[in-house]
GROMACS .gro file of C-alpha atoms in nm:
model
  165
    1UNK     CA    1  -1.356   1.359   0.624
    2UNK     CA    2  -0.979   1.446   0.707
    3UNK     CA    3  -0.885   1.823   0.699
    4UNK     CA    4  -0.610   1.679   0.369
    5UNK     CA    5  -0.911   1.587   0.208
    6UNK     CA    6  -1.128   1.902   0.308
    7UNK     CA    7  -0.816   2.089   0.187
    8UNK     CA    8  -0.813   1.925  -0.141
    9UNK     CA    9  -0.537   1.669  -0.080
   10UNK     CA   10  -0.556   1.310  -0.286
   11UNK     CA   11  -0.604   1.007  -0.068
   12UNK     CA   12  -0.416   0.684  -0.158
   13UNK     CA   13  -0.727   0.544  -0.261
   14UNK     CA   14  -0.764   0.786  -0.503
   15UNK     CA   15  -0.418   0.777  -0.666
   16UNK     CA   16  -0.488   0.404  -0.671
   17UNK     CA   17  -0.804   0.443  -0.863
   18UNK     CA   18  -0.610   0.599  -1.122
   19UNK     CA   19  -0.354   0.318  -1.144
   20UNK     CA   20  -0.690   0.081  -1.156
   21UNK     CA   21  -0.822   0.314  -1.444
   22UNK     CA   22  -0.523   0.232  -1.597
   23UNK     CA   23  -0.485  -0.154  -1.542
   24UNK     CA   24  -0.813  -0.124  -1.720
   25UNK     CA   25  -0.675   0.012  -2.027
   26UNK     CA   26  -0.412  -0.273  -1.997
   27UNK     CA   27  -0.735  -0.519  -2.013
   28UNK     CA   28  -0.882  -0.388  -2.276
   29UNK     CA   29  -0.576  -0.455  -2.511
   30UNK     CA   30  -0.579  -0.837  -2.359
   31UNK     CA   31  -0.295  -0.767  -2.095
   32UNK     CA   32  -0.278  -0.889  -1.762
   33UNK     CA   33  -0.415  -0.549  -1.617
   34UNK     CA   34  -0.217  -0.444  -1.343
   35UNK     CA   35  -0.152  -0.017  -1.357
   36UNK     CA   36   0.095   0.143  -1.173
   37UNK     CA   37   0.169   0.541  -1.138
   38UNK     CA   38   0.418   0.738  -0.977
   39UNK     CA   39   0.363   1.073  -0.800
   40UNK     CA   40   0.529   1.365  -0.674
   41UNK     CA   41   0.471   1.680  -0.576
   42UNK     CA   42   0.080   1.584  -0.613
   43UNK     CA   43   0.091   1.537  -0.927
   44UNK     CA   44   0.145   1.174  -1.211
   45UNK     CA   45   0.488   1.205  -1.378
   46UNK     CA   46   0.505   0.887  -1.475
   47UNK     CA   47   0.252   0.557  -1.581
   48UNK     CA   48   0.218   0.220  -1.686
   49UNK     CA   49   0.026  -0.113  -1.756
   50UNK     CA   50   0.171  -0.445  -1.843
   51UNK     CA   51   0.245  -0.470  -2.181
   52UNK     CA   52   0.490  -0.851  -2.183
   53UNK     CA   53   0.228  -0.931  -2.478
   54UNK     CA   54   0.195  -0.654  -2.650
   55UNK     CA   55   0.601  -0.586  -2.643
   56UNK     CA   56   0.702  -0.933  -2.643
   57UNK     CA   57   0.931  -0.798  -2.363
   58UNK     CA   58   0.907  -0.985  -2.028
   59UNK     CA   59   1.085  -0.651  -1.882
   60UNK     CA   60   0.768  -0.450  -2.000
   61UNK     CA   61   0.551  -0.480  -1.642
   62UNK     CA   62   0.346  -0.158  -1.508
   63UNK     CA   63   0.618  -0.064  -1.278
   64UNK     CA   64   0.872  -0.118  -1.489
   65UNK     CA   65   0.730   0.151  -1.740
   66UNK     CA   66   0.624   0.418  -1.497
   67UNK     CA   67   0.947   0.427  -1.341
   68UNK     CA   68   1.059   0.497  -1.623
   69UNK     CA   69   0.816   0.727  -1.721
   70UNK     CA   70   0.870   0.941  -1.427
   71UNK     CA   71   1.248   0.922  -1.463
   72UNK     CA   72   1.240   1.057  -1.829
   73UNK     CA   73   1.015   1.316  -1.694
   74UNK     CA   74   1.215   1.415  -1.392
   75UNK     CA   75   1.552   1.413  -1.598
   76UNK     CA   76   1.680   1.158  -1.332
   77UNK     CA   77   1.703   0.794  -1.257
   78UNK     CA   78   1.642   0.869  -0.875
   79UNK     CA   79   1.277   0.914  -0.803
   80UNK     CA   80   1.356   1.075  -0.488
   81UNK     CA   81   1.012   1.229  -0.321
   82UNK     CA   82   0.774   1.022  -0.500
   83UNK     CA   83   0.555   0.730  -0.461
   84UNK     CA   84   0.441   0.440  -0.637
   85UNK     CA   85   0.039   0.284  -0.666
   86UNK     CA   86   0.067  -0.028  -0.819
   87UNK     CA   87  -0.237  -0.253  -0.858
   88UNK     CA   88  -0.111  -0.574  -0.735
   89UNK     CA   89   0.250  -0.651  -0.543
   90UNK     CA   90   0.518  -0.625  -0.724
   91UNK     CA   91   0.753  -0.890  -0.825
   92UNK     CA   92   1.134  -0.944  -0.783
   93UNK     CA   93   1.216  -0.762  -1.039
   94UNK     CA   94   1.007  -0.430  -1.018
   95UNK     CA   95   1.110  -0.451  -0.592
   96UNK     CA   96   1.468  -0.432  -0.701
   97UNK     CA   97   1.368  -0.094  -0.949
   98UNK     CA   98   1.142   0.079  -0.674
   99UNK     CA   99   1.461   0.035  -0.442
  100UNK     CA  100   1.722   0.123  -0.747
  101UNK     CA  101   1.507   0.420  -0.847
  102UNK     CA  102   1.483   0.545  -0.450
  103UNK     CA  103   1.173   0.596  -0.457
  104UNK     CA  104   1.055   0.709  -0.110
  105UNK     CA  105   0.639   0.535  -0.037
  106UNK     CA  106   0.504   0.211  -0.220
  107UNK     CA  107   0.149   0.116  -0.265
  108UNK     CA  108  -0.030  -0.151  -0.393
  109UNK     CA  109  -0.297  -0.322  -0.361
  110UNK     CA  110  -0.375  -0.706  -0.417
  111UNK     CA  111  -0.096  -0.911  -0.288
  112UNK     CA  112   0.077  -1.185  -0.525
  113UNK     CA  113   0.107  -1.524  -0.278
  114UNK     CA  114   0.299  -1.701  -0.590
  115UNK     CA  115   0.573  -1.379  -0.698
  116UNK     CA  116   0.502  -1.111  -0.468
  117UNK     CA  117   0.840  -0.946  -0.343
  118UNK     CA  118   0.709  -0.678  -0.102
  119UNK     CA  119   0.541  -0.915   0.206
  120UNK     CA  120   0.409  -1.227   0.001
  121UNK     CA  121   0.661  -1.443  -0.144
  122UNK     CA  122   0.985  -1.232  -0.100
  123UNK     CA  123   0.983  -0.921   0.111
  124UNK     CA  124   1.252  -0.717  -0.088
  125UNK     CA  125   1.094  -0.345  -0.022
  126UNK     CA  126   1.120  -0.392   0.365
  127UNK     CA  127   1.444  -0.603   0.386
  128UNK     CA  128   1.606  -0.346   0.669
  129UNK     CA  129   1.949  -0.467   0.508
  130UNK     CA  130   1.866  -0.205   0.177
  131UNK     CA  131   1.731   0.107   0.124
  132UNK     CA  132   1.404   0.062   0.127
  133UNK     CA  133   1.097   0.267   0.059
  134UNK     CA  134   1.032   0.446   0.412
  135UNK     CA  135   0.654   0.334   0.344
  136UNK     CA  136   0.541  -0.007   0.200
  137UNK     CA  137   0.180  -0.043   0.217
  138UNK     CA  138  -0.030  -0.319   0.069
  139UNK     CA  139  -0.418  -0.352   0.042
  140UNK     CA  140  -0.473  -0.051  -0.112
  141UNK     CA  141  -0.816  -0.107  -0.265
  142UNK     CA  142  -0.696  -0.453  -0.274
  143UNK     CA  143  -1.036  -0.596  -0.357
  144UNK     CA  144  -1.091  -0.397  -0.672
  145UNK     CA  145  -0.731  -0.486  -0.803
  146UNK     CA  146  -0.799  -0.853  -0.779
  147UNK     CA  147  -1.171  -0.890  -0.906
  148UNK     CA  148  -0.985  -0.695  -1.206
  149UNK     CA  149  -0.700  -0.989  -1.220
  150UNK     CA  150  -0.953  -1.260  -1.167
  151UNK     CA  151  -1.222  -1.112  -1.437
  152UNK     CA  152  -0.929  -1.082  -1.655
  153UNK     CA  153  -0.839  -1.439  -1.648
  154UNK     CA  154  -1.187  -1.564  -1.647
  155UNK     CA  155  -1.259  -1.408  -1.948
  156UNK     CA  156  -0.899  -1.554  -2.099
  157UNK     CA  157  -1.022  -1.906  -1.966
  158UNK     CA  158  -1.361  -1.909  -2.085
  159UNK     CA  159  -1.233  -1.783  -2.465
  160UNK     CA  160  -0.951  -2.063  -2.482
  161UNK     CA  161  -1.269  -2.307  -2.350
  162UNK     CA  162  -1.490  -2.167  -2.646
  163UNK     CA  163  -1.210  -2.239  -2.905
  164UNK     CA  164  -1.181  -2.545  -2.786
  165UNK     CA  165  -1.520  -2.609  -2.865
   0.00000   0.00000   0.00000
């Protein structure tokens, strides 16, 4: 055990756990569950699972809707001093909000081979040309974010198989 830990301090695994408590929630009301929360000072300001479905809002991804959680609670569009867990890479569009929104560490954990913008696909968080997080760090619990995904669309697979039925 570290001395953080031994002195109380949250590991990244932990904080993801959270956001994967949170893509579960996301699952349970038939979203794609991928959570995301951002942190500062030790402690969630802001939090979010995809709701596209639920919103009819392509916009409305995890990321998306923790930033701008944690801006609303902050008072301030820059997230300055604060890190982002996100379940699974983030795409094009949430990259160019964790790099708009200046947030300082990234997170996630399963990487996205087909839209992933931070080391997959794209690698917008750690293009040297912007102001990037100072940290970008996938595989974060990686494993448990995509047996999540994958249960997730299993189950959405074997339902539209039953109907067909």
């Amino acid at each position: 055990m570290s001395i953080e830990n031994q002195l109380g301090a949250v590991s990244h695994e932990d904080w993801m756990r959270r956001a994967l408590s949170i893509a579960s929630k996301g699952m349970r009301e038939d979203e794609v569950p991928i959570g995301a929360i951002v942190v500062y000072k030790g402690k969630i300001i802001g939090q979010g699972y995809n709701q596209c479905e639920s919103l009819n809002d392509s916009t409305a991804h995890a990321e998306m809707l923790a930033i701008t959680a944690a801006s609303n609670t902050l008072g301030d569009w820059r997230l300055k001093d604060c890190s982002l867990y996100v379940t699974k890479e983030p795409c094009s569009m949430c990259a160019g909000a964790i790099i708009n929104s200046r947030i300082d560490a990234l997170y996630f954990g399963c990487y996205d081979e087909d839209f992933g913008a931070c080391g997959s696909k794209l690698d917008i968080c750690g293009n040297p040309t912007f102001k990037t997080p100072s940290v970008v760090r996938g595989n974060v619990l990686g494993g448990d974010s995509l047996v999540l995904i994958q249960e997730y669309f299993f189950k959405k697979r074997k339902k539209k198989k039953d109907l067909e039925f």
